[in-house]
Tab-separated table of C-alpha atoms in Angstrom:
chain	number	residue	atom	x	y	z
A	514	MET	CA	14.261	-74.458	34.329
A	515	ASN	CA	13.225	-77.505	32.928
A	516	GLY	CA	13.932	-79.216	29.940
A	517	PHE	CA	10.883	-78.704	28.270
A	518	GLU	CA	10.259	-74.982	30.422
A	519	LYS	CA	13.456	-74.665	28.638
A	520	ARG	CA	13.122	-76.205	25.165
A	521	ALA	CA	9.485	-73.583	25.249
A	522	GLN	CA	11.680	-70.568	25.919
A	523	GLU	CA	13.977	-71.134	23.037
A	524	ILE	CA	11.068	-71.409	20.913
A	525	LYS	CA	9.975	-68.206	21.724
A	526	GLU	CA	12.910	-65.891	21.562
A	527	ARG	CA	13.327	-68.036	17.942
A	528	ILE	CA	9.922	-66.493	17.372
A	529	ILE	CA	10.823	-62.869	18.889
A	530	ALA	CA	14.278	-62.872	16.735
A	531	THR	CA	12.436	-63.693	13.827
A	532	THR	CA	9.025	-60.725	13.845
A	533	LEU	CA	12.086	-58.734	15.129
A	534	GLU	CA	14.009	-59.277	12.013
A	535	MET	CA	10.789	-59.030	9.726
A	536	LEU	CA	9.869	-55.818	11.056
A	537	LYS	CA	13.364	-54.322	9.801
A	538	THR	CA	11.977	-54.248	6.568
A	539	THR	CA	8.328	-54.755	6.396
A	540	GLY	CA	5.363	-52.796	8.260
A	541	PRO	CA	3.435	-54.595	11.383
A	542	LYS	CA	0.881	-54.421	9.249
A	543	ARG	CA	2.289	-57.038	5.549
A	544	ILE	CA	3.770	-59.083	8.564
A	545	ARG	CA	2.128	-62.540	8.684
A	546	ILE	CA	1.533	-64.651	10.793
A	547	ALA	CA	1.830	-67.308	8.699
A	548	ASP	CA	5.482	-65.913	7.035
A	549	ILE	CA	7.293	-65.534	11.122
A	550	SER	CA	5.932	-69.591	10.818
A	551	GLN	CA	8.038	-70.538	7.952
A	552	ALA	CA	11.396	-68.338	8.967
A	553	ALA	CA	11.146	-69.467	12.404
A	554	GLY	CA	10.702	-73.005	11.283
A	555	VAL	CA	7.381	-72.949	13.996
A	556	SER	CA	3.449	-74.018	13.557
A	557	GLN	CA	1.527	-71.128	13.448
A	558	VAL	CA	-0.617	-72.797	16.475
A	559	THR	CA	2.523	-72.418	18.107
A	560	ILE	CA	2.989	-69.268	17.810
A	561	TYR	CA	-0.875	-68.511	18.728
A	562	ASN	CA	-0.772	-70.348	22.176
A	563	TYR	CA	2.688	-68.407	23.075
A	564	PHE	CA	1.383	-64.473	21.964
A	565	GLY	CA	-2.284	-64.770	21.157
A	566	SER	CA	-1.781	-63.084	17.816
A	567	LYS	CA	0.089	-60.967	15.869
A	568	GLU	CA	-0.470	-57.869	17.302
A	569	ALA	CA	0.766	-59.179	20.989
A	570	LEU	CA	4.002	-60.827	19.974
A	571	ILE	CA	5.229	-58.168	17.795
A	572	ARG	CA	4.321	-55.550	20.982
A	573	ASP	CA	5.881	-58.496	23.299
A	574	THR	CA	8.745	-58.126	20.129
A	575	VAL	CA	8.963	-54.636	20.162
A	576	LYS	CA	9.223	-54.308	24.165
A	577	MET	CA	12.453	-56.710	24.328
A	578	PHE	CA	14.249	-55.357	21.839
A	579	ALA	CA	13.085	-51.393	23.765
A	580	GLU	CA	14.036	-53.801	26.987
A	581	LYS	CA	17.579	-54.942	25.641
A	582	THR	CA	18.714	-51.338	24.295
A	583	PHE	CA	18.221	-50.119	27.271
A	584	ARG	CA	20.347	-52.737	29.557
A	585	ASP	CA	23.207	-51.681	26.880
A	586	PHE	CA	22.897	-47.931	27.787
A	587	GLU	CA	21.960	-48.827	31.636
A	588	ALA	CA	25.823	-51.007	31.079
A	589	TYR	CA	27.388	-48.824	29.644
A	590	MET	CA	26.287	-45.599	31.142
A	591	ASN	CA	27.163	-47.385	34.587
A	592	GLU	CA	30.776	-47.802	33.548
A	593	LYS	CA	34.272	-45.449	33.669
A	594	HIS	CA	33.865	-42.909	31.048
A	595	SER	CA	34.193	-39.215	30.549
A	596	PHE	CA	30.009	-37.233	29.994
A	597	LYS	CA	31.748	-36.612	25.664
A	598	GLU	CA	32.506	-40.513	25.640
A	599	LYS	CA	28.562	-41.209	27.114
A	600	LEU	CA	27.146	-38.743	24.672
A	601	ALA	CA	28.495	-40.066	21.911
A	602	HIS	CA	27.491	-43.672	22.740
A	603	ILE	CA	24.426	-42.333	23.076
A	604	LEU	CA	24.495	-41.025	19.089
A	605	VAL	CA	25.648	-44.449	18.536
A	606	LEU	CA	23.187	-46.211	20.222
A	607	GLU	CA	20.791	-43.840	18.413
A	608	LYS	CA	22.418	-44.469	14.519
A	609	GLU	CA	22.353	-48.002	15.275
A	610	SER	CA	18.913	-47.968	17.080
A	611	TYR	CA	17.232	-46.028	13.980
A	612	THR	CA	19.426	-47.914	11.300
A	613	GLN	CA	17.294	-51.075	12.854
A	614	PHE	CA	14.505	-49.368	13.232
A	615	PRO	CA	13.365	-46.154	11.343
A	616	PRO	CA	11.012	-43.630	13.009
A	617	SER	CA	8.942	-43.534	10.171
A	618	LEU	CA	8.520	-47.411	11.206
A	619	PHE	CA	8.770	-46.401	15.054
A	620	LYS	CA	6.103	-44.038	14.787
A	621	GLU	CA	3.367	-46.934	12.765
A	622	LEU	CA	4.349	-49.525	16.202
A	623	LEU	CA	3.532	-46.870	17.971
A	624	SER	CA	0.247	-45.022	16.722
A	625	SER	CA	-1.797	-48.233	15.962
A	626	ASP	CA	-0.442	-49.523	19.257
A	627	PRO	CA	-2.114	-47.240	22.138
A	628	GLU	CA	-0.507	-50.128	24.798
A	629	LEU	CA	2.404	-49.920	23.692
A	630	ALA	CA	3.565	-46.311	22.850
A	631	SER	CA	2.208	-45.531	27.116
A	632	TYR	CA	4.505	-48.759	27.640
A	633	ILE	CA	7.683	-46.679	26.387
A	634	ASP	CA	5.838	-43.604	27.244
A	635	GLU	CA	6.786	-44.814	30.470
A	636	GLN	CA	9.678	-46.725	30.601
A	637	TYR	CA	11.069	-43.334	29.033
A	638	LYS	CA	10.113	-41.117	32.176
A	639	GLN	CA	10.765	-44.231	34.605
A	640	HIS	CA	14.520	-44.938	33.352
A	641	THR	CA	15.810	-42.213	30.194
A	642	ILE	CA	15.138	-39.408	32.431
A	643	PRO	CA	16.278	-40.670	35.730
A	644	LEU	CA	19.854	-42.326	33.868
A	645	SER	CA	19.990	-38.552	31.680
A	646	LEU	CA	19.628	-36.258	34.432
A	647	ARG	CA	22.323	-38.971	36.685
A	648	ILE	CA	24.404	-38.499	33.581
A	649	PHE	CA	24.706	-34.612	33.358
A	650	GLN	CA	24.532	-34.275	37.506
A	651	GLU	CA	28.326	-36.593	37.215
A	652	GLY	CA	29.448	-34.132	34.431
A	653	LYS	CA	28.699	-31.202	35.927
A	654	ASP	CA	30.424	-32.990	39.394
A	655	SER	CA	33.450	-33.039	36.555
A	656	GLY	CA	33.905	-30.436	35.288
A	657	GLU	CA	32.324	-31.210	31.833
A	658	ILE	CA	29.705	-29.467	31.626
A	659	SER	CA	29.834	-25.517	32.530
A	660	ASP	CA	27.723	-23.951	35.272
A	661	GLU	CA	26.187	-22.127	32.820
A	662	VAL	CA	24.026	-24.662	31.781
A	663	SER	CA	21.058	-26.412	33.463
A	664	ALA	CA	19.984	-29.964	33.205
A	665	GLU	CA	16.722	-28.420	30.717
A	666	ASN	CA	19.397	-26.589	28.756
A	667	VAL	CA	21.349	-30.307	28.251
A	668	LEU	CA	17.800	-32.018	27.649
A	669	ALA	CA	16.433	-30.205	25.740
A	670	LEU	CA	19.884	-30.111	23.042
A	671	MET	CA	19.241	-33.876	23.485
A	672	HIS	CA	15.262	-34.097	22.173
A	673	ILE	CA	16.081	-31.546	19.800
A	674	TYR	CA	18.555	-33.410	18.010
A	675	MET	CA	16.435	-36.709	18.894
A	676	SER	CA	12.994	-35.379	17.240
A	677	GLN	CA	15.476	-34.391	14.348
A	678	TYR	CA	17.338	-37.659	14.264
A	679	GLU	CA	15.267	-39.546	11.203
A	680	THR	CA	16.901	-36.254	9.432
A	681	ILE	CA	20.100	-36.206	10.501
A	682	LEU	CA	20.873	-39.913	9.543
A	683	GLU	CA	19.778	-39.100	6.112
A	684	MET	CA	22.293	-35.674	6.255
A	685	ALA	CA	25.113	-38.520	7.357
A	686	GLN	CA	24.170	-40.859	5.702
A	687	GLN	CA	24.560	-38.379	2.294
A	688	SER	CA	27.338	-37.178	3.239
A	689	GLY	CA	29.330	-40.348	2.972
A	690	ASP	CA	31.584	-40.424	5.623
A	691	MET	CA	28.767	-40.936	8.695
A	692	GLU	CA	31.391	-41.507	11.831
A	693	LYS	CA	32.496	-38.004	10.811
A	694	PHE	CA	29.737	-36.396	10.559
A	695	PHE	CA	28.528	-37.799	13.744
A	696	GLY	CA	31.693	-37.053	15.154
A	697	GLY	CA	31.355	-33.106	14.046
A	698	MET	CA	27.340	-33.327	15.764
A	699	VAL	CA	29.581	-34.388	19.011
A	700	HIS	CA	31.866	-31.166	19.137
A	701	MET	CA	29.625	-28.920	18.367
A	702	PHE	CA	26.793	-29.811	20.930
A	703	PHE	CA	30.357	-29.898	23.253
A	704	TYR	CA	32.128	-26.544	21.531
A	705	GLY	CA	29.791	-25.029	19.579
A	706	LEU	CA	30.269	-23.668	15.902
A	707	CYS	CA	33.203	-21.408	16.856
A	708	GLY	CA	34.339	-22.965	20.864
A	709	LYS	CA	37.358	-25.077	20.679
A	710	PRO	CA	37.660	-27.580	23.453
């Protein structure tokens, strides 16, 4: 990469980082290119030259956020951790993701951009599900998951958790001790209401 390409890449990354910060507090419809340009310290023309439109910029920003989140997730899952540690890490990542991107905002982004929704769905099918199944099998092989439990059971329970995560997150915040709350959720996931380790 020559000096010009490196500079161009740095500018693009700064624009995307600025857009990501704005998305955390402002809906995509209310974000203006003028605001991004001022906050990123670049001209509006530069943004249009790199991304073409506000919609394309937001799409690229969300894609990069999703890709980084998955890379970090995959890197942790490839390390030597127990199934319980991996599940706890998934819940922590979900908490962090939803703190940065509230579910309502993410739904708005996906419903207003079919191309982005298709991309996220494809990533989920091609990467998230196979990785989840691999983690499940590792948990089976290590004896951490009962023979009575199938991959479909674990995926169904995780789907229930994730589909209700906005409500769970609100309850965790209201509890006053989010770490303890999520610790209890992990315990319940593994041992049920009455079970013991």
